[in-house]
mmCIF file of C-alpha atoms in Angstrom:
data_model
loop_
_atom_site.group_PDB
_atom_site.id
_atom_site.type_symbol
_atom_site.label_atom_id
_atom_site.label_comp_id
_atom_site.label_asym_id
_atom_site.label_seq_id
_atom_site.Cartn_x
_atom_site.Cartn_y
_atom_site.Cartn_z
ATOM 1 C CA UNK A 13 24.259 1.494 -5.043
ATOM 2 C CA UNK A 14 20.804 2.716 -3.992
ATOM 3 C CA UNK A 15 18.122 0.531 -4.532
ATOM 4 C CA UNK A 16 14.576 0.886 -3.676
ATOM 5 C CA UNK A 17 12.113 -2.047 -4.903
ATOM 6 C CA UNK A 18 8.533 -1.957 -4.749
ATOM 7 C CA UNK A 19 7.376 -5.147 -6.307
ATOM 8 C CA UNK A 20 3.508 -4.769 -6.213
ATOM 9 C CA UNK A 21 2.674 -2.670 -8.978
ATOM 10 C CA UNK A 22 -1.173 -2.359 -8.568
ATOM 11 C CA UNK A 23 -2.767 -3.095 -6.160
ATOM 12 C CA UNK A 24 -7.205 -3.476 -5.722
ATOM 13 C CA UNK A 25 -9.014 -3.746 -3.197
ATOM 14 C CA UNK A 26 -12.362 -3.252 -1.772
ATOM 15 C CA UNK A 27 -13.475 -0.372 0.401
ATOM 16 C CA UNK A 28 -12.847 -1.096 3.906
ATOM 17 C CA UNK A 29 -10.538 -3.654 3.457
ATOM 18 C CA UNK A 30 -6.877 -3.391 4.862
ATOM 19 C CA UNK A 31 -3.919 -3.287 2.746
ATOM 20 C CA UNK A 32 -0.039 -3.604 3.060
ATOM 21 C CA UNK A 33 2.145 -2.023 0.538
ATOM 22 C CA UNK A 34 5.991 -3.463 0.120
ATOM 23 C CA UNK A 35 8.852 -1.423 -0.227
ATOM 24 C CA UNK A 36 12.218 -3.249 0.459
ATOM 25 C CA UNK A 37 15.575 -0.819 -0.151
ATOM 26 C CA UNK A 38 19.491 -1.606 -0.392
ATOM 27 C CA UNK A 39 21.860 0.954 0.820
ATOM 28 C CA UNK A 40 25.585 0.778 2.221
ATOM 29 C CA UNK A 41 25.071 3.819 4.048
ATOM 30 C CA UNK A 42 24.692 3.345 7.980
ATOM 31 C CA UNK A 43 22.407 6.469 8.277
ATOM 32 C CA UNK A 44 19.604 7.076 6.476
ATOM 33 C CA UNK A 45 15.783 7.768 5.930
ATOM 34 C CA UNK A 46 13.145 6.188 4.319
ATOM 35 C CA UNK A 47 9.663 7.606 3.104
ATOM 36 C CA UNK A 48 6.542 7.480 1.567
ATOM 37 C CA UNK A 49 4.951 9.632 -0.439
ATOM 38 C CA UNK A 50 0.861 9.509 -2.263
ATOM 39 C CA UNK A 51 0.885 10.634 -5.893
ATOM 40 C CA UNK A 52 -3.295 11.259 -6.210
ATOM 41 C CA UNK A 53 -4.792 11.632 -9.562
ATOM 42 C CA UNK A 54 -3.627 15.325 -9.888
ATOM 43 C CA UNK A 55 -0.158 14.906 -9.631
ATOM 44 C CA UNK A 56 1.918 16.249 -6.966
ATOM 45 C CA UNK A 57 3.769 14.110 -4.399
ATOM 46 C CA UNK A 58 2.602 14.484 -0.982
ATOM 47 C CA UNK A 59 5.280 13.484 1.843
ATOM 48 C CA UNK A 60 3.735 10.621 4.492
ATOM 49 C CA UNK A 61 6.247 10.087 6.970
ATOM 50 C CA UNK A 62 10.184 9.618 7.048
ATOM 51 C CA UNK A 63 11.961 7.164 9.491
ATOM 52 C CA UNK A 64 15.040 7.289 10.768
ATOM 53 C CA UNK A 65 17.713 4.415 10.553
ATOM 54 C CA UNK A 66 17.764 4.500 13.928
ATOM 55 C CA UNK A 67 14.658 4.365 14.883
ATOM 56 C CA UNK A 68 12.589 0.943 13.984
ATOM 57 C CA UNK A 69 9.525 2.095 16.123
ATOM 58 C CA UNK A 70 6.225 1.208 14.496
ATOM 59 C CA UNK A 71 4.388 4.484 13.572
ATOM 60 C CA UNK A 72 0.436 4.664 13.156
ATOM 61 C CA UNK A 73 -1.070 7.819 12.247
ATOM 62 C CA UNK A 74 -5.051 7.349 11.998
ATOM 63 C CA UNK A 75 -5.290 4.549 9.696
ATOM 64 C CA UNK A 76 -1.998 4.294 8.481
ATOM 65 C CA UNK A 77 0.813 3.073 9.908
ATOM 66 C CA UNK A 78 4.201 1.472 9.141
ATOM 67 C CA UNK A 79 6.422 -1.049 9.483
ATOM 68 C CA UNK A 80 10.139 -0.256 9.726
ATOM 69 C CA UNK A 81 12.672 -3.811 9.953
ATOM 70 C CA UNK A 82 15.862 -3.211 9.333
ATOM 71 C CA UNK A 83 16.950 -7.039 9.577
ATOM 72 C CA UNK A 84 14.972 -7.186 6.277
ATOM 73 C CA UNK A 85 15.313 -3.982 5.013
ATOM 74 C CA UNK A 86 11.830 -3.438 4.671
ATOM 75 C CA UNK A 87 9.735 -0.288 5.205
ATOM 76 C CA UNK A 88 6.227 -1.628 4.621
ATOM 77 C CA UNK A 89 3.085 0.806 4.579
ATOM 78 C CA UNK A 90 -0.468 -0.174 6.128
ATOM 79 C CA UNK A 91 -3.636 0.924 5.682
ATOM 80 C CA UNK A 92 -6.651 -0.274 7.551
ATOM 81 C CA UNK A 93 -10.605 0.621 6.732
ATOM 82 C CA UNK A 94 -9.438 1.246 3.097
ATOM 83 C CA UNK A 95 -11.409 4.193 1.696
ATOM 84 C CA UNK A 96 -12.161 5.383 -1.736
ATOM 85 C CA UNK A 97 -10.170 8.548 -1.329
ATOM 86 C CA UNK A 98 -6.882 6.646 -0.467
ATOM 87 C CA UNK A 99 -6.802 5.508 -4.449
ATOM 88 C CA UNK A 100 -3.571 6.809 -5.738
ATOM 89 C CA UNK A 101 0.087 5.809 -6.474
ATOM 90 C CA UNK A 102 2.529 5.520 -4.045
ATOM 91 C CA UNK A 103 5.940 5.771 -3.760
ATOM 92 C CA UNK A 104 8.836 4.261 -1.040
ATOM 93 C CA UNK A 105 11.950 6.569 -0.995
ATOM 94 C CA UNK A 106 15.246 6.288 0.112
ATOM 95 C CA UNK A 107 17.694 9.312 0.739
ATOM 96 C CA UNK A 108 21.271 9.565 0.050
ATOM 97 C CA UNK A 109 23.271 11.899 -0.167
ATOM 98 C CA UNK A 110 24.895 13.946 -3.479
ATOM 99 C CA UNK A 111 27.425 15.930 -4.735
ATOM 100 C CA UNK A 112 27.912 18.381 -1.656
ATOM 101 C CA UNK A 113 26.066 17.524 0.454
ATOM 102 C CA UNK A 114 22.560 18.042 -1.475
ATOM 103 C CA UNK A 115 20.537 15.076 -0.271
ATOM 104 C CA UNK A 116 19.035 13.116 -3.044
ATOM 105 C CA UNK A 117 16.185 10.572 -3.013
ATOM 106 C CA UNK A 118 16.173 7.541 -4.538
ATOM 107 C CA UNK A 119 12.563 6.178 -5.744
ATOM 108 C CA UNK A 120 10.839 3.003 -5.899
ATOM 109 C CA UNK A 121 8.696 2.097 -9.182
ATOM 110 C CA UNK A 122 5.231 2.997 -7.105
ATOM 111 C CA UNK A 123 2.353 1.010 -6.595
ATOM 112 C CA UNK A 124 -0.823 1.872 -7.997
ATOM 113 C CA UNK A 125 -3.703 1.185 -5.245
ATOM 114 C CA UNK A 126 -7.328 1.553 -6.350
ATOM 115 C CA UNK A 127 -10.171 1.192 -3.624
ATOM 116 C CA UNK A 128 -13.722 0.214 -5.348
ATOM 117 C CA UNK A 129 -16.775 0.969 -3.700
ATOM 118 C CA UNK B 3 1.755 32.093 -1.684
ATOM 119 C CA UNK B 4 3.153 28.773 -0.365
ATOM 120 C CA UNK B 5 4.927 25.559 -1.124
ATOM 121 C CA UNK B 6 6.446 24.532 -4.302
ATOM 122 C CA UNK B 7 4.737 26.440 -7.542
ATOM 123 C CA UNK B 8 5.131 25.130 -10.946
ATOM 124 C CA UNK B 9 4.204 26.920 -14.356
ATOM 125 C CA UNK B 10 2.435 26.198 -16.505
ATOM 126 C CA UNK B 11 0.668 23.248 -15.338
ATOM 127 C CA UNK B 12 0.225 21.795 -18.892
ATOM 128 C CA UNK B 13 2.394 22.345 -21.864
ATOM 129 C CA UNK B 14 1.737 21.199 -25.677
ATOM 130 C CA UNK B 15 4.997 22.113 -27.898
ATOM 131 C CA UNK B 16 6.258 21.268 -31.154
ATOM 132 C CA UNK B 17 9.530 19.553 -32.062
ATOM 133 C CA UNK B 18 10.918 22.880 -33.206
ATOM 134 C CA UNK B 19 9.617 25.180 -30.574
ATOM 135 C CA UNK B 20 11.389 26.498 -27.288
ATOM 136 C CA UNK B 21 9.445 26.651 -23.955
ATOM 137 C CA UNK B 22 10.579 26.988 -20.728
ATOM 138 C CA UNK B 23 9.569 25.505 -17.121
ATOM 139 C CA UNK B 24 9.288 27.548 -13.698
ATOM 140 C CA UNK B 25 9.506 26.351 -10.279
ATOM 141 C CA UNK B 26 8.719 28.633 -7.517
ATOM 142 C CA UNK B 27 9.553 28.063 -3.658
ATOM 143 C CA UNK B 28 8.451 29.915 -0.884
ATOM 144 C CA UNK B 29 9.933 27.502 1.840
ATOM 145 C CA UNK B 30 13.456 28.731 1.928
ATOM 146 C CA UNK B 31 15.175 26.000 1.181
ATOM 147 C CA UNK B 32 18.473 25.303 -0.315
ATOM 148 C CA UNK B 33 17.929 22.787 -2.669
ATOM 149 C CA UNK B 34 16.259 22.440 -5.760
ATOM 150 C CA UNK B 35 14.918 19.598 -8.106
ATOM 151 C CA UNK B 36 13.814 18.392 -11.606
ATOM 152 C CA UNK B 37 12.391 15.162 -12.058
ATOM 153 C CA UNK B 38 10.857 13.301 -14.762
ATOM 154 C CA UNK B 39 8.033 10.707 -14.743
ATOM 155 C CA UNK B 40 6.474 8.623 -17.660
ATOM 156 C CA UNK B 41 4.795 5.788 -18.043
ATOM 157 C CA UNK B 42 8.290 3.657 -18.574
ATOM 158 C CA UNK B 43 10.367 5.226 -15.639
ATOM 159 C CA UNK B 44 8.792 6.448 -12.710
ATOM 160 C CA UNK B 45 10.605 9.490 -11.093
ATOM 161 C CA UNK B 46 13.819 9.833 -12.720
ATOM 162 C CA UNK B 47 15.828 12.538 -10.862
ATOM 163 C CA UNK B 48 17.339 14.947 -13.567
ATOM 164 C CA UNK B 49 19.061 17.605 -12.219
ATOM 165 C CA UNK B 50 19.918 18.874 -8.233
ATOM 166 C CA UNK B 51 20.769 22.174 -7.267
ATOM 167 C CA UNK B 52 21.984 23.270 -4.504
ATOM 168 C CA UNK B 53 23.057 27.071 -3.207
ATOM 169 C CA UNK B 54 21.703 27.990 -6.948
ATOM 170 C CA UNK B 55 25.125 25.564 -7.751
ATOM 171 C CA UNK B 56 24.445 22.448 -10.150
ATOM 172 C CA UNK B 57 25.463 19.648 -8.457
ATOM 173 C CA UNK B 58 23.926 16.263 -10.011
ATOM 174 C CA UNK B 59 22.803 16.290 -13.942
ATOM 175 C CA UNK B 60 21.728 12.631 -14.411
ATOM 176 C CA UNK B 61 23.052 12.162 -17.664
ATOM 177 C CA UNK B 62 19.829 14.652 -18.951
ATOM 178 C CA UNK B 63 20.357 15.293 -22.948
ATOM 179 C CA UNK B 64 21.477 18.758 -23.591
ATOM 180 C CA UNK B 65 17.951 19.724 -25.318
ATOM 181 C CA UNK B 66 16.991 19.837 -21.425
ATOM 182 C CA UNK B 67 18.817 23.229 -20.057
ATOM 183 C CA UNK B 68 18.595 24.043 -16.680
ATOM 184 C CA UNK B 69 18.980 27.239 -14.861
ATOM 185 C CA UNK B 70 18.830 28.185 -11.459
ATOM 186 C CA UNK B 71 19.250 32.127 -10.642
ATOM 187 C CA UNK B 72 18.566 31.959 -7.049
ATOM 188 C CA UNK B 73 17.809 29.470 -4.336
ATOM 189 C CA UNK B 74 14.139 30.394 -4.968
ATOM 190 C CA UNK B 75 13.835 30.094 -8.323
ATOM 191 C CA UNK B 76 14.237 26.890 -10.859
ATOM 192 C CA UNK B 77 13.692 27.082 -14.867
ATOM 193 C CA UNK B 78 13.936 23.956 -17.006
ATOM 194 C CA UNK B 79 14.281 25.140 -20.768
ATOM 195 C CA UNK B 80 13.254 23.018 -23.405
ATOM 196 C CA UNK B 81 14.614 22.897 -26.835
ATOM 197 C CA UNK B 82 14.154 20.389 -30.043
ATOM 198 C CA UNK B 83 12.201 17.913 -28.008
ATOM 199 C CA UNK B 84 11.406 14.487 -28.976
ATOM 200 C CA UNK B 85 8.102 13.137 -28.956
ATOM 201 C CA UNK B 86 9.560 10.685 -25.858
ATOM 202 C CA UNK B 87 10.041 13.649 -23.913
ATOM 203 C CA UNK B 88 6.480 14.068 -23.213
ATOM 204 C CA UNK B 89 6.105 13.099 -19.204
ATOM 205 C CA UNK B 90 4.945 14.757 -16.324
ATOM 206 C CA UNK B 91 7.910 17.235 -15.155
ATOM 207 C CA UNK B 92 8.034 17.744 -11.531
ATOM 208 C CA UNK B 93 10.223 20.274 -9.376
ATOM 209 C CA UNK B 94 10.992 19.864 -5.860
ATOM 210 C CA UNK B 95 12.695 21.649 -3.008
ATOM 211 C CA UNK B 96 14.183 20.746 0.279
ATOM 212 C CA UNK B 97 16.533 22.155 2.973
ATOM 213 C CA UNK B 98 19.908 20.245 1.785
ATOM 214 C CA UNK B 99 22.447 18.624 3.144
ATOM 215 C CA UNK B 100 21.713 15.458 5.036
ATOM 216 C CA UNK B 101 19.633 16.573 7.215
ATOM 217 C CA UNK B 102 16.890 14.283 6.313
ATOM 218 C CA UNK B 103 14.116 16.375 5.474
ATOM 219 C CA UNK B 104 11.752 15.573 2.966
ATOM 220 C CA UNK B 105 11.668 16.822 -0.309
ATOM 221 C CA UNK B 106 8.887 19.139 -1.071
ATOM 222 C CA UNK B 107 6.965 18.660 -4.462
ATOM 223 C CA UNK B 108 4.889 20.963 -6.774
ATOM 224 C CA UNK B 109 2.168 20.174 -8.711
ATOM 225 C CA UNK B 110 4.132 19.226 -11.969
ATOM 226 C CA UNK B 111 3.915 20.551 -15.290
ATOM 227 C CA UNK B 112 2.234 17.848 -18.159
ATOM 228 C CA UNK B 113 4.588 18.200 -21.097
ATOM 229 C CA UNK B 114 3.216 16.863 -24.704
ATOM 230 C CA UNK B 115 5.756 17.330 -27.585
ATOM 231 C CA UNK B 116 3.798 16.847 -30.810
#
């Protein structure tokens, strides 16, 4: 089965500071995608990136980037010069697919990163 | 209007009452979503739709009744909730099949059963 484990749970940091969120994922499947998504404070999920299984390319985008190894099944999430405004929860995904054909995500628990001034 | 629209955004019922949930997109996607997130299990997927066709109910009790009336449109109605049920209820859309596009979320509805 699907399985998408995000063992920090909270995470705290000081502005400025660079931080790595985990996400490691177990899947049988020889295509798939992973993703990230930010929950902020009000609620909705907003997408980060998606990788293909094919493609372990590094990806930075401003001050985030990721780190895609499929040896380890990891799909870890960077970001450098913390800021206040990146405070939120965040959330590794894993797709799969349904019942005809409907692709379905598979979460990990989140981790809950705070930057302090 | 775009996105994923979700009403209302918060949601105080009794145990006896009957509410329902709407989900709005304007993406033109295929497939449609309910989730549910507490405090004790982060994004549980309840129900997928796609082609307005139910194709995944996650073992949701019946007192959760979905409907779906067009590829646009997704309604979660409540019914003799339990005070457990209270979590934030989330709706998503994306194209379908495994295409690997990303599900598209709304802004959740915050569901209190008293």
């Amino acid at each position: 089965a699907q399985k998408v484990t995000q063992a920090q749970t909270e995470i705290s940091v000081v502005e400025k500071e660079d931080v790595t969120l985990d996400c490691v994922y177990e899947t049988r499947d020889t295509t798939y995608y992973l993703f990230w998504y930010k929950q902020p404070p009000s609620g909705e999920l907003v997408f980060l990136i998606r990788r293909n299984s094919f493609d372990e390319q590094n990806e930075i985008s401003g001050r985030y980037s990721w780190n895609f190894q499929k040896s380890t099944s990891s799909f870890n999430f960077t970001i450098t010069a913390s800021q206040v405004v990146d405070s939120a929860v965040y959330f590794c995904a894993l797709s799969e697919r349904g019942i005809q054909g409907a692709q379905k995500l598979v979460f990990g628990q989140g981790t809950r990163l705070t930057i302090n001034p | 209007e775009t996105g994923v629209t979700q009403t209302p955004r918060h949601l105080v019922m009794g145990m006896t009452n009957k509410k329902s949930l709407k989900c709005e997109q304007h993406l033109g996607h295929n497939a449609m979503y309910w989730y549910k997130q507490s405090a004790k299990k982060p994004l549980e997927l309840m129900f997928v739709y796609n082609f307005k066709e139910q194709t995944e109910n996650n073992s949701v009790p019946s007192r959760f009744s979905p409907e779906c009336p067009n590829s646009s449109h997704l309604f979660l109605h409540l019914h003799t909730l339990q005070p457990e049920d209270s979590a934030l209820y989330l709706c998503a859309s994306s194209q379908g099949g495994l295409a690997g596009g990303h599900q598209f979320f709304g802004p959740g509805t915050r569901l209190t059963v008293l």
